[in-house]
Amino acid sequence: NLAELQEQVRTNNWHELGLQLTLEENDLVAISIQYHGSVVDCRREMFRQWLDNTSNPTRKQLLVALKKRAVSEIYMAKEYEEYIFELSTKHDHGIAGAQDLERKIQGDDLPDVISATSEVLDWFTLGIYLKVAYKDLKTIESNNSKDLKRCRQEMLMSWISSGKATWKILVKVLRSDDVKEVAVAEKIEEMYLK
């Protein structure tokens, strides 16, 4: 709703965000003239028009738009994603994809997780940030020292067996500054979080 967007998405780059949300350039110019360039008022009106004129506006569409290079509100997108995730854990429904965001990864998801992370070379760092116990990582490393693929698989099995594994956590860790596997994270979002 409009109040949520005003509270959670306080971008100054409202015009470009509006374009990414498929509003017309002429409409955005008219908003700027009508509200004398006031960022807060222009942003509110842009969101109002998006909500009113889009057949099925979703939070996912807004997140994608915020992450586009033209808008470059990556940090704001991450904060909004956290907000959405918190909402989804409080309510059983209410947003498209909420259940997927919080869905636990089970043992039978292991082939999907292994496939999705096959490009990650630094399995050890990934394991640390997924909160796999350090001693377990060292054991995996010593048992499979020459087999990178097997190390990654064993680490992922250990993480999944913790009962705390979700696609959202995996994506967040892959996007973190220390892991920096953004392309892998984006692929997972495309395949499992849409």
JSON list of C-alpha atoms in Angstrom, two decimals:
[
{"chain": "A", "resi": 1, "resn": "ASN", "atom": "CA", "xyz": [0.00, 0.00, 0.00]},
{"chain": "A", "resi": 2, "resn": "LEU", "atom": "CA", "xyz": [0.97, 3.62, -0.39]},
{"chain": "A", "resi": 3, "resn": "ALA", "atom": "CA", "xyz": [1.81, 4.18, 3.29]},
{"chain": "A", "resi": 4, "resn": "GLU", "atom": "CA", "xyz": [4.19, 1.22, 3.27]},
{"chain": "A", "resi": 5, "resn": "LEU", "atom": "CA", "xyz": [5.96, 2.43, 0.13]},
{"chain": "A", "resi": 6, "resn": "GLN", "atom": "CA", "xyz": [6.35, 5.95, 1.51]},
{"chain": "A", "resi": 7, "resn": "GLU", "atom": "CA", "xyz": [7.79, 4.57, 4.74]},
{"chain": "A", "resi": 8, "resn": "GLN", "atom": "CA", "xyz": [10.03, 1.83, 3.36]},
{"chain": "A", "resi": 9, "resn": "VAL", "atom": "CA", "xyz": [11.22, 3.15, -0.04]},
{"chain": "A", "resi": 10, "resn": "ARG", "atom": "CA", "xyz": [12.52, 6.67, 0.52]},
{"chain": "A", "resi": 11, "resn": "THR", "atom": "CA", "xyz": [14.54, 6.99, -2.63]},
{"chain": "A", "resi": 12, "resn": "ASN", "atom": "CA", "xyz": [15.40, 10.43, -4.00]},
{"chain": "A", "resi": 13, "resn": "ASN", "atom": "CA", "xyz": [15.61, 8.84, -7.45]},
{"chain": "A", "resi": 14, "resn": "TRP", "atom": "CA", "xyz": [11.82, 8.61, -7.74]},
{"chain": "A", "resi": 15, "resn": "HIS", "atom": "CA", "xyz": [11.72, 9.66, -11.41]},
{"chain": "A", "resi": 16, "resn": "GLU", "atom": "CA", "xyz": [14.02, 6.85, -12.61]},
{"chain": "A", "resi": 17, "resn": "LEU", "atom": "CA", "xyz": [12.28, 4.39, -10.32]},
{"chain": "A", "resi": 18, "resn": "GLY", "atom": "CA", "xyz": [8.97, 5.41, -11.89]},
{"chain": "A", "resi": 19, "resn": "LEU", "atom": "CA", "xyz": [10.38, 4.71, -15.36]},
{"chain": "A", "resi": 20, "resn": "GLN", "atom": "CA", "xyz": [11.57, 1.26, -14.22]},
{"chain": "A", "resi": 21, "resn": "LEU", "atom": "CA", "xyz": [8.06, 0.63, -12.88]},
{"chain": "A", "resi": 22, "resn": "THR", "atom": "CA", "xyz": [6.81, 1.38, -16.43]},
{"chain": "A", "resi": 23, "resn": "LEU", "atom": "CA", "xyz": [5.24, 4.76, -15.74]},
{"chain": "A", "resi": 24, "resn": "GLU", "atom": "CA", "xyz": [5.27, 7.14, -18.69]},
{"chain": "A", "resi": 25, "resn": "GLU", "atom": "CA", "xyz": [7.92, 9.87, -18.89]},
{"chain": "A", "resi": 26, "resn": "ASN", "atom": "CA", "xyz": [5.23, 12.50, -19.57]},
{"chain": "A", "resi": 27, "resn": "ASP", "atom": "CA", "xyz": [3.34, 11.50, -16.41]},
{"chain": "A", "resi": 28, "resn": "LEU", "atom": "CA", "xyz": [6.52, 11.74, -14.33]},
{"chain": "A", "resi": 29, "resn": "VAL", "atom": "CA", "xyz": [7.33, 15.18, -15.72]},
{"chain": "A", "resi": 30, "resn": "ALA", "atom": "CA", "xyz": [3.77, 16.28, -14.92]},
{"chain": "A", "resi": 31, "resn": "ILE", "atom": "CA", "xyz": [4.20, 15.02, -11.33]},
{"chain": "A", "resi": 32, "resn": "SER", "atom": "CA", "xyz": [7.43, 17.01, -10.97]},
{"chain": "A", "resi": 33, "resn": "ILE", "atom": "CA", "xyz": [5.74, 20.19, -12.23]},
{"chain": "A", "resi": 34, "resn": "GLN", "atom": "CA", "xyz": [2.62, 19.68, -10.12]},
{"chain": "A", "resi": 35, "resn": "TYR", "atom": "CA", "xyz": [4.57, 19.19, -6.89]},
{"chain": "A", "resi": 36, "resn": "HIS", "atom": "CA", "xyz": [7.32, 21.73, -7.70]},
{"chain": "A", "resi": 37, "resn": "GLY", "atom": "CA", "xyz": [10.02, 19.06, -7.54]},
{"chain": "A", "resi": 38, "resn": "SER", "atom": "CA", "xyz": [9.35, 18.16, -3.87]},
{"chain": "A", "resi": 39, "resn": "VAL", "atom": "CA", "xyz": [10.93, 14.71, -3.61]},
{"chain": "A", "resi": 40, "resn": "VAL", "atom": "CA", "xyz": [8.56, 13.42, -0.91]},
{"chain": "A", "resi": 41, "resn": "ASP", "atom": "CA", "xyz": [5.41, 14.60, -2.71]},
{"chain": "A", "resi": 42, "resn": "CYS", "atom": "CA", "xyz": [6.63, 13.50, -6.15]},
{"chain": "A", "resi": 43, "resn": "ARG", "atom": "CA", "xyz": [7.60, 10.08, -4.84]},
{"chain": "A", "resi": 44, "resn": "ARG", "atom": "CA", "xyz": [4.22, 9.64, -3.13]},
{"chain": "A", "resi": 45, "resn": "GLU", "atom": "CA", "xyz": [2.33, 10.58, -6.30]},
{"chain": "A", "resi": 46, "resn": "MET", "atom": "CA", "xyz": [4.55, 8.33, -8.44]},
{"chain": "A", "resi": 47, "resn": "PHE", "atom": "CA", "xyz": [3.79, 5.38, -6.14]},
{"chain": "A", "resi": 48, "resn": "ARG", "atom": "CA", "xyz": [0.08, 6.26, -6.13]},
{"chain": "A", "resi": 49, "resn": "GLN", "atom": "CA", "xyz": [-0.03, 6.23, -9.93]},
{"chain": "A", "resi": 50, "resn": "TRP", "atom": "CA", "xyz": [1.92, 2.97, -10.06]},
{"chain": "A", "resi": 51, "resn": "LEU", "atom": "CA", "xyz": [-0.48, 1.29, -7.62]},
{"chain": "A", "resi": 52, "resn": "ASP", "atom": "CA", "xyz": [-3.56, 2.68, -9.39]},
{"chain": "A", "resi": 53, "resn": "ASN", "atom": "CA", "xyz": [-2.48, 2.07, -12.97]},
{"chain": "A", "resi": 54, "resn": "THR", "atom": "CA", "xyz": [-0.73, -1.30, -12.75]},
{"chain": "A", "resi": 55, "resn": "SER", "atom": "CA", "xyz": [-2.97, -4.35, -13.05]},
{"chain": "A", "resi": 56, "resn": "ASN", "atom": "CA", "xyz": [-1.12, -6.36, -10.40]},
{"chain": "A", "resi": 57, "resn": "PRO", "atom": "CA", "xyz": [1.64, -4.33, -8.69]},
{"chain": "A", "resi": 58, "resn": "THR", "atom": "CA", "xyz": [3.88, -6.50, -6.51]},
{"chain": "A", "resi": 59, "resn": "ARG", "atom": "CA", "xyz": [6.67, -5.95, -4.04]},
{"chain": "A", "resi": 60, "resn": "LYS", "atom": "CA", "xyz": [8.82, -8.19, -6.22]},
{"chain": "A", "resi": 61, "resn": "GLN", "atom": "CA", "xyz": [8.45, -5.77, -9.17]},
{"chain": "A", "resi": 62, "resn": "LEU", "atom": "CA", "xyz": [9.51, -2.91, -6.91]},
{"chain": "A", "resi": 63, "resn": "LEU", "atom": "CA", "xyz": [12.54, -4.83, -5.62]},
{"chain": "A", "resi": 64, "resn": "VAL", "atom": "CA", "xyz": [13.67, -5.62, -9.17]},
{"chain": "A", "resi": 65, "resn": "ALA", "atom": "CA", "xyz": [13.26, -1.95, -10.16]},
{"chain": "A", "resi": 66, "resn": "LEU", "atom": "CA", "xyz": [15.25, -0.73, -7.15]},
{"chain": "A", "resi": 67, "resn": "LYS", "atom": "CA", "xyz": [18.13, -3.03, -8.09]},
{"chain": "A", "resi": 68, "resn": "LYS", "atom": "CA", "xyz": [18.29, -1.87, -11.72]},
{"chain": "A", "resi": 69, "resn": "ARG", "atom": "CA", "xyz": [21.48, -0.01, -12.57]},
{"chain": "A", "resi": 70, "resn": "ALA", "atom": "CA", "xyz": [19.54, 3.12, -13.59]},
{"chain": "A", "resi": 71, "resn": "VAL", "atom": "CA", "xyz": [18.08, 3.37, -10.06]},
{"chain": "A", "resi": 72, "resn": "SER", "atom": "CA", "xyz": [20.98, 1.82, -8.10]},
{"chain": "A", "resi": 73, "resn": "GLU", "atom": "CA", "xyz": [19.22, 1.61, -4.74]},
{"chain": "A", "resi": 74, "resn": "ILE", "atom": "CA", "xyz": [20.80, -1.75, -3.84]},
{"chain": "A", "resi": 75, "resn": "TYR", "atom": "CA", "xyz": [21.06, -1.06, -0.10]},
{"chain": "A", "resi": 76, "resn": "MET", "atom": "CA", "xyz": [17.48, 0.21, 0.03]},
{"chain": "A", "resi": 77, "resn": "ALA", "atom": "CA", "xyz": [16.35, -2.88, -1.88]},
{"chain": "A", "resi": 78, "resn": "LYS", "atom": "CA", "xyz": [18.08, -5.12, 0.67]},
{"chain": "A", "resi": 79, "resn": "GLU", "atom": "CA", "xyz": [16.40, -3.29, 3.55]},
{"chain": "A", "resi": 80, "resn": "TYR", "atom": "CA", "xyz": [13.01, -3.55, 1.85]},
{"chain": "A", "resi": 81, "resn": "GLU", "atom": "CA", "xyz": [13.62, -7.24, 1.22]},
{"chain": "A", "resi": 82, "resn": "GLU", "atom": "CA", "xyz": [14.31, -7.69, 4.96]},
{"chain": "A", "resi": 83, "resn": "TYR", "atom": "CA", "xyz": [11.06, -5.85, 5.72]},
{"chain": "A", "resi": 84, "resn": "ILE", "atom": "CA", "xyz": [9.14, -8.13, 3.33]},
{"chain": "A", "resi": 85, "resn": "PHE", "atom": "CA", "xyz": [10.73, -11.19, 4.88]},
{"chain": "A", "resi": 86, "resn": "GLU", "atom": "CA", "xyz": [9.71, -10.06, 8.38]},
{"chain": "A", "resi": 87, "resn": "LEU", "atom": "CA", "xyz": [6.18, -9.51, 7.13]},
{"chain": "A", "resi": 88, "resn": "SER", "atom": "CA", "xyz": [6.08, -12.92, 5.54]},
{"chain": "A", "resi": 89, "resn": "THR", "atom": "CA", "xyz": [7.07, -14.61, 8.79]},
{"chain": "A", "resi": 90, "resn": "LYS", "atom": "CA", "xyz": [4.26, -12.78, 10.63]},
{"chain": "A", "resi": 91, "resn": "HIS", "atom": "CA", "xyz": [1.56, -13.54, 8.05]},
{"chain": "A", "resi": 92, "resn": "ASP", "atom": "CA", "xyz": [0.80, -16.77, 6.25]},
{"chain": "A", "resi": 93, "resn": "HIS", "atom": "CA", "xyz": [-0.09, -14.85, 3.09]},
{"chain": "A", "resi": 94, "resn": "GLY", "atom": "CA", "xyz": [-0.15, -11.33, 1.74]},
{"chain": "A", "resi": 95, "resn": "ILE", "atom": "CA", "xyz": [2.62, -11.12, -0.82]},
{"chain": "A", "resi": 96, "resn": "ALA", "atom": "CA", "xyz": [3.48, -13.10, -3.89]},
{"chain": "A", "resi": 97, "resn": "GLY", "atom": "CA", "xyz": [6.43, -15.33, -3.11]},
{"chain": "A", "resi": 98, "resn": "ALA", "atom": "CA", "xyz": [6.37, -14.90, 0.69]},
{"chain": "A", "resi": 99, "resn": "GLN", "atom": "CA", "xyz": [6.21, -18.63, 1.30]},
{"chain": "A", "resi": 100, "resn": "ASP", "atom": "CA", "xyz": [9.18, -19.24, -1.00]},
{"chain": "A", "resi": 101, "resn": "LEU", "atom": "CA", "xyz": [11.24, -16.56, 0.73]},
{"chain": "A", "resi": 102, "resn": "GLU", "atom": "CA", "xyz": [10.90, -18.27, 4.10]},
{"chain": "A", "resi": 103, "resn": "ARG", "atom": "CA", "xyz": [10.59, -21.89, 2.95]},
{"chain": "A", "resi": 104, "resn": "LYS", "atom": "CA", "xyz": [13.11, -24.17, 4.60]},
{"chain": "A", "resi": 105, "resn": "ILE", "atom": "CA", "xyz": [15.45, -26.09, 2.33]},
{"chain": "A", "resi": 106, "resn": "GLN", "atom": "CA", "xyz": [14.96, -29.79, 3.03]},
{"chain": "A", "resi": 107, "resn": "GLY", "atom": "CA", "xyz": [17.15, -32.81, 2.32]},
{"chain": "A", "resi": 108, "resn": "ASP", "atom": "CA", "xyz": [15.32, -33.55, -0.92]},
{"chain": "A", "resi": 109, "resn": "ASP", "atom": "CA", "xyz": [16.24, -30.03, -2.12]},
{"chain": "A", "resi": 110, "resn": "LEU", "atom": "CA", "xyz": [19.96, -30.93, -1.96]},
{"chain": "A", "resi": 111, "resn": "PRO", "atom": "CA", "xyz": [20.35, -31.63, -5.72]},
{"chain": "A", "resi": 112, "resn": "ASP", "atom": "CA", "xyz": [18.84, -28.20, -6.49]},
{"chain": "A", "resi": 113, "resn": "VAL", "atom": "CA", "xyz": [21.12, -26.46, -3.99]},
{"chain": "A", "resi": 114, "resn": "ILE", "atom": "CA", "xyz": [24.21, -28.28, -5.29]},
{"chain": "A", "resi": 115, "resn": "SER", "atom": "CA", "xyz": [23.30, -27.41, -8.87]},
{"chain": "A", "resi": 116, "resn": "ALA", "atom": "CA", "xyz": [22.54, -23.77, -8.02]},
{"chain": "A", "resi": 117, "resn": "THR", "atom": "CA", "xyz": [25.88, -23.28, -6.23]},
{"chain": "A", "resi": 118, "resn": "SER", "atom": "CA", "xyz": [28.05, -25.29, -8.64]},
{"chain": "A", "resi": 119, "resn": "GLU", "atom": "CA", "xyz": [29.96, -22.16, -9.72]},
{"chain": "A", "resi": 120, "resn": "VAL", "atom": "CA", "xyz": [31.02, -21.27, -6.16]},
{"chain": "A", "resi": 121, "resn": "LEU", "atom": "CA", "xyz": [34.71, -22.12, -5.77]},
{"chain": "A", "resi": 122, "resn": "ASP", "atom": "CA", "xyz": [35.30, -20.85, -2.21]},
{"chain": "A", "resi": 123, "resn": "TRP", "atom": "CA", "xyz": [33.03, -23.37, -0.49]},
{"chain": "A", "resi": 124, "resn": "PHE", "atom": "CA", "xyz": [34.82, -22.87, 2.85]},
{"chain": "A", "resi": 125, "resn": "THR", "atom": "CA", "xyz": [33.98, -19.15, 3.10]},
{"chain": "A", "resi": 126, "resn": "LEU", "atom": "CA", "xyz": [30.44, -19.86, 1.96]},
{"chain": "A", "resi": 127, "resn": "GLY", "atom": "CA", "xyz": [30.19, -22.46, 4.73]},
{"chain": "A", "resi": 128, "resn": "ILE", "atom": "CA", "xyz": [31.43, -20.02, 7.36]},
{"chain": "A", "resi": 129, "resn": "TYR", "atom": "CA", "xyz": [28.81, -17.45, 6.39]},
{"chain": "A", "resi": 130, "resn": "LEU", "atom": "CA", "xyz": [26.11, -20.12, 6.29]},
{"chain": "A", "resi": 131, "resn": "LYS", "atom": "CA", "xyz": [27.14, -20.76, 9.94]},
{"chain": "A", "resi": 132, "resn": "VAL", "atom": "CA", "xyz": [28.37, -24.30, 9.41]},
{"chain": "A", "resi": 133, "resn": "ALA", "atom": "CA", "xyz": [30.59, -25.10, 12.42]},
{"chain": "A", "resi": 134, "resn": "TYR", "atom": "CA", "xyz": [34.27, -24.36, 11.74]},
{"chain": "A", "resi": 135, "resn": "LYS", "atom": "CA", "xyz": [35.36, -27.78, 13.03]},
{"chain": "A", "resi": 136, "resn": "ASP", "atom": "CA", "xyz": [32.90, -29.42, 10.60]},
{"chain": "A", "resi": 137, "resn": "LEU", "atom": "CA", "xyz": [34.35, -27.41, 7.72]},
{"chain": "A", "resi": 138, "resn": "LYS", "atom": "CA", "xyz": [37.88, -28.47, 8.68]},
{"chain": "A", "resi": 139, "resn": "THR", "atom": "CA", "xyz": [36.77, -32.12, 8.86]},
{"chain": "A", "resi": 140, "resn": "ILE", "atom": "CA", "xyz": [35.15, -31.85, 5.42]},
{"chain": "A", "resi": 141, "resn": "GLU", "atom": "CA", "xyz": [38.32, -30.26, 4.08]},
{"chain": "A", "resi": 142, "resn": "SER", "atom": "CA", "xyz": [40.62, -32.94, 5.47]},
{"chain": "A", "resi": 143, "resn": "ASN", "atom": "CA", "xyz": [38.38, -35.80, 4.32]},
{"chain": "A", "resi": 144, "resn": "ASN", "atom": "CA", "xyz": [38.04, -34.47, 0.76]},
{"chain": "A", "resi": 145, "resn": "SER", "atom": "CA", "xyz": [41.10, -32.27, 0.31]},
{"chain": "A", "resi": 146, "resn": "LYS", "atom": "CA", "xyz": [41.52, -32.91, -3.41]},
{"chain": "A", "resi": 147, "resn": "ASP", "atom": "CA", "xyz": [37.83, -32.84, -4.32]},
{"chain": "A", "resi": 148, "resn": "LEU", "atom": "CA", "xyz": [36.37, -29.32, -4.37]},
{"chain": "A", "resi": 149, "resn": "LYS", "atom": "CA", "xyz": [32.97, -30.50, -5.59]},
{"chain": "A", "resi": 150, "resn": "ARG", "atom": "CA", "xyz": [32.68, -33.08, -2.82]},
{"chain": "A", "resi": 151, "resn": "CYS", "atom": "CA", "xyz": [33.71, -30.48, -0.19]},
{"chain": "A", "resi": 152, "resn": "ARG", "atom": "CA", "xyz": [30.98, -28.14, -1.38]},
{"chain": "A", "resi": 153, "resn": "GLN", "atom": "CA", "xyz": [28.40, -30.94, -1.36]},
{"chain": "A", "resi": 154, "resn": "GLU", "atom": "CA", "xyz": [29.33, -32.09, 2.15]},
{"chain": "A", "resi": 155, "resn": "MET", "atom": "CA", "xyz": [29.25, -28.51, 3.45]},
{"chain": "A", "resi": 156, "resn": "LEU", "atom": "CA", "xyz": [25.79, -27.93, 1.92]},
{"chain": "A", "resi": 157, "resn": "MET", "atom": "CA", "xyz": [24.51, -31.21, 3.38]},
{"chain": "A", "resi": 158, "resn": "SER", "atom": "CA", "xyz": [25.77, -30.10, 6.80]},
{"chain": "A", "resi": 159, "resn": "TRP", "atom": "CA", "xyz": [24.06, -26.71, 6.42]},
{"chain": "A", "resi": 160, "resn": "ILE", "atom": "CA", "xyz": [20.74, -28.22, 5.29]},
{"chain": "A", "resi": 161, "resn": "SER", "atom": "CA", "xyz": [20.77, -30.72, 8.14]},
{"chain": "A", "resi": 162, "resn": "SER", "atom": "CA", "xyz": [20.93, -27.82, 10.62]},
{"chain": "A", "resi": 163, "resn": "GLY", "atom": "CA", "xyz": [17.25, -27.22, 9.88]},
{"chain": "A", "resi": 164, "resn": "LYS", "atom": "CA", "xyz": [17.85, -23.48, 9.38]},
{"chain": "A", "resi": 165, "resn": "ALA", "atom": "CA", "xyz": [18.57, -23.47, 5.66]},
{"chain": "A", "resi": 166, "resn": "THR", "atom": "CA", "xyz": [16.39, -21.26, 3.41]},
{"chain": "A", "resi": 167, "resn": "TRP", "atom": "CA", "xyz": [16.78, -19.92, -0.12]},
{"chain": "A", "resi": 168, "resn": "LYS", "atom": "CA", "xyz": [16.63, -16.41, 1.31]},
{"chain": "A", "resi": 169, "resn": "ILE", "atom": "CA", "xyz": [19.58, -17.01, 3.63]},
{"chain": "A", "resi": 170, "resn": "LEU", "atom": "CA", "xyz": [21.57, -18.59, 0.81]},
{"chain": "A", "resi": 171, "resn": "VAL", "atom": "CA", "xyz": [20.93, -15.62, -1.49]},
{"chain": "A", "resi": 172, "resn": "LYS", "atom": "CA", "xyz": [21.80, -13.12, 1.27]},
{"chain": "A", "resi": 173, "resn": "VAL", "atom": "CA", "xyz": [25.11, -14.89, 2.01]},
{"chain": "A", "resi": 174, "resn": "LEU", "atom": "CA", "xyz": [25.99, -15.19, -1.69]},
{"chain": "A", "resi": 175, "resn": "ARG", "atom": "CA", "xyz": [25.44, -11.44, -2.08]},
{"chain": "A", "resi": 176, "resn": "SER", "atom": "CA", "xyz": [27.54, -10.55, 0.99]},
{"chain": "A", "resi": 177, "resn": "ASP", "atom": "CA", "xyz": [30.78, -8.62, 0.53]},
{"chain": "A", "resi": 178, "resn": "ASP", "atom": "CA", "xyz": [32.93, -11.54, 1.67]},
{"chain": "A", "resi": 179, "resn": "VAL", "atom": "CA", "xyz": [31.38, -14.20, -0.57]},
{"chain": "A", "resi": 180, "resn": "LYS", "atom": "CA", "xyz": [30.59, -11.96, -3.58]},
{"chain": "A", "resi": 181, "resn": "GLU", "atom": "CA", "xyz": [28.77, -14.52, -5.73]},
{"chain": "A", "resi": 182, "resn": "VAL", "atom": "CA", "xyz": [26.16, -12.08, -7.02]},
{"chain": "A", "resi": 183, "resn": "ALA", "atom": "CA", "xyz": [25.59, -13.86, -10.33]},
{"chain": "A", "resi": 184, "resn": "VAL", "atom": "CA", "xyz": [24.87, -17.12, -8.48]},
{"chain": "A", "resi": 185, "resn": "ALA", "atom": "CA", "xyz": [22.52, -15.28, -6.10]},
{"chain": "A", "resi": 186, "resn": "GLU", "atom": "CA", "xyz": [20.65, -13.73, -9.04]},
{"chain": "A", "resi": 187, "resn": "LYS", "atom": "CA", "xyz": [20.29, -17.14, -10.71]},
{"chain": "A", "resi": 188, "resn": "ILE", "atom": "CA", "xyz": [18.83, -18.61, -7.50]},
{"chain": "A", "resi": 189, "resn": "GLU", "atom": "CA", "xyz": [16.42, -15.68, -7.15]},
{"chain": "A", "resi": 190, "resn": "GLU", "atom": "CA", "xyz": [15.30, -16.20, -10.73]},
{"chain": "A", "resi": 191, "resn": "MET", "atom": "CA", "xyz": [14.79, -19.94, -10.30]},
{"chain": "A", "resi": 192, "resn": "TYR", "atom": "CA", "xyz": [13.49, -20.28, -6.74]},
{"chain": "A", "resi": 193, "resn": "LEU", "atom": "CA", "xyz": [12.26, -16.94, -5.41]},
{"chain": "A", "resi": 194, "resn": "LYS", "atom": "CA", "xyz": [9.96, -15.75, -8.19]}
]
